[in-house]
Amino acid sequence: MFELAHPWMLLALPLPWIVNRVLPAYRKRDDAIKVPFFQKLVELSGAQPRRGAIVSKRPLYRLLMMIVMWSCIVIALARPQYVGVPIKHEKSARDLMVAVDLSGSMQARDFVDETGQKVDRLTAVKSVLKKFVEQRPHDRLGLIVFGDSPFLQAPFTQDHETWLTLLDETQIAMAGMSTAFGDAIGLAIKHFRDNESQNRVLIVLTDGNDTGSRVPPIEAAKVAQRFAVTIYPVAIGDPETSGEEALDINALQRVAEITGGTFYQALDRQQLKEIYQRIGELEPQLFETQSYRPRTDLHHIPMVLVTLLMLLFMLLTIYQAKPLSRSAVDD
């Protein structure tokens, strides 16, 4: 499909004809020779002297060439374009942050993998997260790991392959032995604020209560609510544990309630997998669709034709103005 970016420029097509009709013809004075026997020449030739002017007429081919060149110039100014078929680009409208607890208690081997082998909690989390990410190819994902303090492992990105690589590189206790759950929520809020997305989801996986946060989880959840962050706490491991490794289920449920999320508890790998499926159903993928049509400018084509016609015009002019040969002058 072809379009003109400036179709109003076509109004200039009749401009040469209007100028030719409105403005007077160009006048040029030629030199004359005054002779004493002018009257004698008139009598001998029989011509009568008179005042007047001669309007020179250009050949027809020159007129046609000028018309074609002017038309090409006007069309080039109108900026012809080839418009391609519409191209749609879908962009995720959600930022999804995953916060993973790397405290020392994550090394407990109370999960069973697909082959029936006992694995630690972090290995089970990684395995299920991979399947979860595969089902959300369009979300922008971020990754926070926390122990004594929270750390940003991966900023929001749609490069899920790199995100999974950074997840695989995490190790138990690499962020410390404690559980700074509230500070992890605070770090997630900070990075949500730096992004323009209005749909913000935080999934927190932890197997212990908060033991070292500067901001209590409940207070952090209230701040998250003000920034429209929905939190899904997922408690993993044995709920009967005690001491620092004991699960503070009441706090996790309260965090989910304040932010409009849901609290889940996973005692084994299958339950953990089902939890991610439920979160996926509660938070379906959202898209922002952008559509555009590629445009290719073609104004250079008529200008190339003008250049070629101008060269041809100059060659013809030079050929017609070529002087007579010496032999013709001698004759």
Short mmCIF file of C-alpha atoms in Angstrom, two decimals:
data_model
loop_
_atom_site.label_atom_id
_atom_site.label_comp_id
_atom_site.label_asym_id
_atom_site.label_seq_id
_atom_site.Cartn_x
_atom_site.Cartn_y
_atom_site.Cartn_z
CA MET A 1 0.00 0.00 0.00
CA PHE A 2 1.34 3.41 -1.01
CA GLU A 3 0.61 6.69 0.76
CA LEU A 4 1.72 10.31 0.55
CA ALA A 5 2.95 11.84 3.80
CA HIS A 6 2.26 15.38 2.50
CA PRO A 7 -0.49 15.02 -0.14
CA TRP A 8 -1.21 18.77 -0.05
CA MET A 9 2.05 19.30 -1.94
CA LEU A 10 0.26 18.02 -5.08
CA LEU A 11 -1.46 21.41 -5.24
CA ALA A 12 1.81 22.74 -6.67
CA LEU A 13 1.47 20.65 -9.87
CA PRO A 14 -0.35 23.37 -11.93
CA LEU A 15 1.96 26.14 -10.62
CA PRO A 16 4.10 26.42 -13.84
CA TRP A 17 0.96 26.66 -16.02
CA ILE A 18 -0.48 29.38 -13.76
CA VAL A 19 2.78 31.34 -13.85
CA ASN A 20 2.88 31.05 -17.64
CA ARG A 21 -0.66 32.39 -17.92
CA VAL A 22 -0.45 35.18 -15.37
CA LEU A 23 3.03 36.63 -15.85
CA PRO A 24 4.09 38.36 -19.11
CA ALA A 25 6.53 36.68 -21.46
CA TYR A 26 10.21 37.24 -20.87
CA ARG A 27 11.55 40.06 -23.02
CA LYS A 28 15.06 40.16 -24.37
CA ARG A 29 16.62 43.03 -26.33
CA ASP A 30 18.94 42.16 -29.24
CA ASP A 31 21.61 44.41 -30.74
CA ALA A 32 20.85 46.02 -34.10
CA ILE A 33 23.02 47.51 -36.86
CA LYS A 34 22.20 50.91 -38.17
CA VAL A 35 23.03 51.32 -41.91
CA PRO A 36 22.73 54.46 -44.13
CA PHE A 37 21.11 52.52 -46.98
CA PHE A 38 18.27 51.01 -44.91
CA GLN A 39 15.54 52.49 -47.15
CA LYS A 40 17.25 51.03 -50.21
CA LEU A 41 17.24 47.59 -48.59
CA VAL A 42 13.54 47.91 -47.86
CA GLU A 43 12.76 48.82 -51.49
CA LEU A 44 14.83 45.96 -52.86
CA SER A 45 13.42 43.35 -50.42
CA GLY A 46 9.83 44.54 -50.56
CA ALA A 47 9.46 44.06 -46.75
CA GLN A 48 7.81 46.68 -44.63
CA PRO A 49 9.62 47.71 -41.40
CA ARG A 50 7.59 47.41 -38.19
CA ARG A 51 7.93 47.20 -34.42
CA GLY A 52 7.35 43.81 -32.81
CA ALA A 53 8.72 40.86 -30.85
CA ILE A 54 9.33 37.20 -31.52
CA VAL A 55 8.33 34.60 -28.90
CA SER A 56 10.66 31.65 -29.21
CA LYS A 57 9.00 28.25 -28.93
CA ARG A 58 10.82 25.32 -27.43
CA PRO A 59 10.57 21.92 -29.10
CA LEU A 60 7.80 19.57 -27.97
CA TYR A 61 10.17 17.02 -26.42
CA ARG A 62 11.67 19.75 -24.19
CA LEU A 63 8.22 20.76 -23.00
CA LEU A 64 7.36 17.16 -22.14
CA MET A 65 10.64 16.70 -20.29
CA MET A 66 10.03 19.85 -18.24
CA ILE A 67 6.50 18.66 -17.35
CA VAL A 68 7.79 15.25 -16.26
CA MET A 69 10.64 16.73 -14.19
CA TRP A 70 8.34 19.18 -12.41
CA SER A 71 5.85 16.39 -11.66
CA CYS A 72 8.61 14.23 -10.19
CA ILE A 73 9.82 17.07 -7.98
CA VAL A 74 6.31 17.71 -6.63
CA ILE A 75 5.74 13.98 -5.99
CA ALA A 76 9.07 13.79 -4.13
CA LEU A 77 8.02 16.76 -1.97
CA ALA A 78 4.74 14.94 -1.23
CA ARG A 79 6.95 12.16 0.26
CA PRO A 80 5.59 8.89 -1.13
CA GLN A 81 5.81 5.94 1.26
CA TYR A 82 5.23 2.22 1.13
CA VAL A 83 3.16 1.18 4.15
CA GLY A 84 3.59 -2.44 5.20
CA VAL A 85 1.14 -4.75 6.95
CA PRO A 86 0.38 -3.96 10.63
CA ILE A 87 2.81 -5.46 13.14
CA LYS A 88 1.57 -6.13 16.67
CA HIS A 89 3.92 -6.22 19.64
CA GLU A 90 2.69 -7.58 22.93
CA LYS A 91 4.40 -6.40 26.10
CA SER A 92 3.79 -7.72 29.57
CA ALA A 93 1.83 -5.42 31.85
CA ARG A 94 3.00 -7.16 35.05
CA ASP A 95 6.14 -7.03 37.18
CA LEU A 96 6.54 -10.24 39.21
CA MET A 97 9.18 -10.37 41.93
CA VAL A 98 10.20 -13.66 43.56
CA ALA A 99 11.90 -13.51 46.98
CA VAL A 100 13.66 -16.72 48.06
CA ASP A 101 14.76 -17.46 51.62
CA LEU A 102 18.38 -18.69 51.71
CA SER A 103 18.68 -19.06 55.48
CA GLY A 104 20.43 -22.08 56.99
CA SER A 105 17.18 -23.95 57.59
CA MET A 106 16.68 -24.30 53.81
CA GLN A 107 19.21 -27.12 53.81
CA ALA A 108 16.74 -29.48 55.52
CA ARG A 109 16.21 -32.49 53.23
CA ASP A 110 12.47 -33.03 53.66
CA PHE A 111 11.37 -32.69 50.00
CA VAL A 112 11.27 -35.44 47.38
CA ASP A 113 12.18 -34.74 43.74
CA GLU A 114 10.62 -36.29 40.62
CA THR A 115 12.85 -39.36 40.90
CA GLY A 116 11.89 -40.01 44.51
CA GLN A 117 15.22 -38.81 45.96
CA LYS A 118 15.37 -36.66 49.09
CA VAL A 119 16.50 -33.11 48.31
CA ASP A 120 16.90 -29.93 50.34
CA ARG A 121 14.24 -27.25 50.36
CA LEU A 122 16.10 -24.83 48.11
CA THR A 123 16.58 -27.49 45.41
CA ALA A 124 12.86 -28.23 45.47
CA VAL A 125 12.06 -24.51 45.22
CA LYS A 126 14.37 -24.10 42.21
CA SER A 127 12.84 -27.07 40.42
CA VAL A 128 9.26 -25.87 40.84
CA LEU A 129 10.15 -22.26 40.02
CA LYS A 130 11.55 -23.36 36.65
CA LYS A 131 8.20 -24.91 35.71
CA PHE A 132 6.38 -21.81 36.97
CA VAL A 133 8.54 -19.47 34.87
CA GLU A 134 8.01 -21.59 31.74
CA GLN A 135 4.26 -20.92 32.06
CA ARG A 136 4.76 -17.14 32.20
CA PRO A 137 6.90 -16.29 29.16
CA HIS A 138 5.74 -12.67 28.96
CA ASP A 139 6.06 -11.48 32.57
CA ARG A 140 8.94 -9.29 33.68
CA LEU A 141 10.61 -11.24 36.48
CA GLY A 142 12.84 -10.10 39.32
CA LEU A 143 14.65 -12.16 41.95
CA ILE A 144 15.50 -11.26 45.56
CA VAL A 145 17.40 -13.54 47.92
CA PHE A 146 17.41 -12.91 51.64
CA GLY A 147 19.02 -14.19 54.80
CA ASP A 148 20.56 -11.78 57.29
CA SER A 149 19.80 -9.08 54.68
CA PRO A 150 17.98 -9.00 51.34
CA PHE A 151 19.90 -8.72 48.06
CA LEU A 152 18.73 -8.14 44.51
CA GLN A 153 19.87 -11.16 42.51
CA ALA A 154 18.12 -10.17 39.24
CA PRO A 155 16.35 -6.90 38.33
CA PHE A 156 13.09 -7.00 36.40
CA THR A 157 13.73 -8.60 33.02
CA GLN A 158 12.01 -10.57 30.29
CA ASP A 159 15.20 -12.57 29.72
CA HIS A 160 13.96 -15.61 31.60
CA GLU A 161 16.95 -17.73 30.63
CA THR A 162 19.30 -15.38 32.45
CA TRP A 163 16.87 -15.16 35.36
CA LEU A 164 16.90 -18.95 35.75
CA THR A 165 20.70 -18.98 35.53
CA LEU A 166 20.91 -16.48 38.40
CA LEU A 167 18.44 -18.58 40.37
CA ASP A 168 20.59 -21.70 39.85
CA GLU A 169 23.62 -19.84 41.17
CA THR A 170 22.00 -19.19 44.55
CA GLN A 171 23.26 -21.26 47.48
CA ILE A 172 22.06 -21.83 51.01
CA ALA A 173 23.41 -19.28 53.52
CA MET A 174 24.98 -17.11 50.82
CA ALA A 175 22.95 -14.18 52.25
CA GLY A 176 23.38 -15.23 55.88
CA MET A 177 21.82 -17.70 58.27
CA SER A 178 18.89 -15.57 59.56
CA THR A 179 15.57 -14.63 57.91
CA ALA A 180 15.04 -10.92 57.11
CA PHE A 181 11.52 -11.35 55.73
CA GLY A 182 10.34 -7.77 56.35
CA ASP A 183 13.44 -6.22 54.77
CA ALA A 184 12.95 -8.42 51.68
CA ILE A 185 9.48 -6.92 51.25
CA GLY A 186 10.96 -3.43 51.60
CA LEU A 187 13.61 -4.10 48.93
CA ALA A 188 10.94 -5.42 46.57
CA ILE A 189 8.84 -2.26 47.07
CA LYS A 190 11.85 -0.10 46.20
CA HIS A 191 12.33 -1.85 42.85
CA PHE A 192 8.60 -1.83 42.08
CA ARG A 193 8.65 1.96 42.49
CA ASP A 194 11.41 2.25 39.89
CA ASN A 195 9.21 0.58 37.23
CA GLU A 196 6.16 1.96 35.46
CA SER A 197 4.04 -1.21 35.67
CA GLN A 198 0.81 -0.81 37.62
CA ASN A 199 0.36 -4.56 38.23
CA ARG A 200 2.84 -5.66 40.89
CA VAL A 201 3.10 -9.11 42.43
CA LEU A 202 5.56 -10.40 45.06
CA ILE A 203 5.94 -14.12 45.82
CA VAL A 204 7.89 -14.81 49.01
CA LEU A 205 9.18 -18.30 49.87
CA THR A 206 10.36 -18.76 53.44
CA ASP A 207 10.71 -21.58 55.95
CA GLY A 208 11.18 -19.54 59.12
CA ASN A 209 9.98 -16.52 61.04
CA ASP A 210 11.48 -13.06 60.77
CA THR A 211 14.57 -12.88 62.96
CA GLY A 212 16.57 -9.91 61.76
CA SER A 213 14.54 -7.31 59.83
CA ARG A 214 14.77 -3.62 60.62
CA VAL A 215 11.15 -3.29 59.42
CA PRO A 216 8.66 -5.85 60.80
CA PRO A 217 6.82 -7.82 58.09
CA ILE A 218 3.41 -6.39 59.06
CA GLU A 219 4.65 -2.79 58.74
CA ALA A 220 6.36 -3.61 55.43
CA ALA A 221 3.10 -5.11 54.16
CA LYS A 222 1.25 -1.87 54.97
CA VAL A 223 3.77 0.06 52.87
CA ALA A 224 3.37 -2.51 50.07
CA GLN A 225 -0.40 -1.95 50.15
CA ARG A 226 0.09 1.79 49.54
CA PHE A 227 2.16 0.98 46.44
CA ALA A 228 -0.39 -1.57 45.15
CA VAL A 229 1.92 -4.57 45.65
CA THR A 230 0.13 -7.90 46.08
CA ILE A 231 2.09 -10.39 48.22
CA TYR A 232 1.73 -14.17 48.13
CA PRO A 233 3.66 -15.66 51.10
CA VAL A 234 4.52 -19.35 50.69
CA ALA A 235 5.62 -21.20 53.84
CA ILE A 236 7.68 -24.30 53.12
CA GLY A 237 8.79 -27.05 55.42
CA ASP A 238 7.53 -28.54 58.66
CA PRO A 239 5.12 -26.28 60.59
CA GLU A 240 5.95 -28.12 63.84
CA THR A 241 9.50 -26.71 64.04
CA SER A 242 10.39 -24.50 66.97
CA GLY A 243 12.88 -21.79 67.85
CA GLU A 244 14.26 -19.46 65.14
CA GLU A 245 13.22 -21.94 62.45
CA ALA A 246 9.57 -21.94 63.56
CA LEU A 247 7.07 -20.68 61.01
CA ASP A 248 5.22 -17.52 62.04
CA ILE A 249 2.06 -18.48 60.17
CA ASN A 250 0.00 -15.68 61.74
CA ALA A 251 2.43 -13.04 60.40
CA LEU A 252 2.47 -14.60 56.93
CA GLN A 253 -1.33 -14.73 56.83
CA ARG A 254 -1.56 -11.12 57.98
CA VAL A 255 0.88 -9.97 55.26
CA ALA A 256 -1.24 -11.67 52.60
CA GLU A 257 -4.46 -10.22 54.01
CA ILE A 258 -3.16 -6.64 54.10
CA THR A 259 -1.94 -6.68 50.49
CA GLY A 260 -4.84 -8.63 48.98
CA GLY A 261 -2.82 -11.77 48.38
CA THR A 262 -3.18 -15.34 49.61
CA PHE A 263 -1.14 -17.34 52.11
CA TYR A 264 -0.03 -20.85 51.13
CA GLN A 265 1.75 -23.62 52.97
CA ALA A 266 3.74 -26.35 51.21
CA LEU A 267 4.77 -29.47 53.07
CA ASP A 268 6.18 -31.27 50.03
CA ARG A 269 7.18 -30.68 46.43
CA GLN A 270 3.75 -31.58 45.00
CA GLN A 271 2.00 -29.05 47.23
CA LEU A 272 4.56 -26.45 46.24
CA LYS A 273 3.86 -27.14 42.58
CA GLU A 274 0.09 -26.85 43.13
CA ILE A 275 0.58 -23.54 44.92
CA TYR A 276 2.34 -22.04 41.91
CA GLN A 277 -0.47 -23.26 39.69
CA ARG A 278 -3.02 -21.51 41.92
CA ILE A 279 -1.01 -18.29 41.91
CA GLY A 280 -0.85 -18.52 38.11
CA GLU A 281 -4.64 -18.78 37.99
CA LEU A 282 -5.10 -15.85 40.39
CA GLU A 283 -2.57 -13.71 38.49
CA PRO A 284 -3.12 -14.44 34.77
CA GLN A 285 -0.69 -12.86 32.33
CA LEU A 286 -1.56 -9.33 31.26
CA PHE A 287 -0.48 -7.70 28.01
CA GLU A 288 -0.13 -4.24 26.56
CA THR A 289 -0.55 -4.49 22.80
CA GLN A 290 1.28 -2.00 20.60
CA SER A 291 0.57 -1.93 16.86
CA TYR A 292 2.44 -0.09 14.14
CA ARG A 293 2.85 -0.25 10.37
CA PRO A 294 6.39 -0.05 8.97
CA ARG A 295 6.87 2.76 6.46
CA THR A 296 9.54 2.98 3.75
CA ASP A 297 10.22 6.36 2.13
CA LEU A 298 10.29 6.33 -1.69
CA HIS A 299 10.94 10.02 -2.42
CA HIS A 300 14.41 9.21 -3.76
CA ILE A 301 12.93 7.39 -6.78
CA PRO A 302 11.34 10.44 -8.46
CA MET A 303 14.45 12.50 -7.63
CA VAL A 304 16.66 9.95 -9.39
CA LEU A 305 14.38 10.23 -12.44
CA VAL A 306 14.68 14.04 -12.33
CA THR A 307 18.47 13.76 -12.25
CA LEU A 308 18.52 11.42 -15.25
CA LEU A 309 16.15 13.65 -17.26
CA MET A 310 18.25 16.70 -16.42
CA LEU A 311 21.38 15.00 -17.71
CA LEU A 312 19.57 14.00 -20.89
CA PHE A 313 18.28 17.54 -21.31
CA MET A 314 21.81 18.96 -20.97
CA LEU A 315 23.23 16.48 -23.52
CA LEU A 316 20.55 17.38 -26.05
CA THR A 317 21.18 21.09 -25.53
CA ILE A 318 24.93 20.66 -26.02
CA TYR A 319 24.38 18.56 -29.15
CA GLN A 320 22.04 21.14 -30.74
CA ALA A 321 24.40 24.01 -29.92
CA LYS A 322 27.40 22.24 -31.51
CA PRO A 323 29.19 24.67 -33.96
CA LEU A 324 29.46 23.93 -37.71
CA SER A 325 32.51 22.12 -38.95
CA ARG A 326 35.34 24.03 -40.76
CA SER A 327 34.43 22.55 -44.15
CA ALA A 328 30.85 23.76 -43.83
CA VAL A 329 32.09 27.27 -42.96
CA ASP A 330 34.45 27.32 -45.98
CA ASP A 331 31.61 26.35 -48.32
#
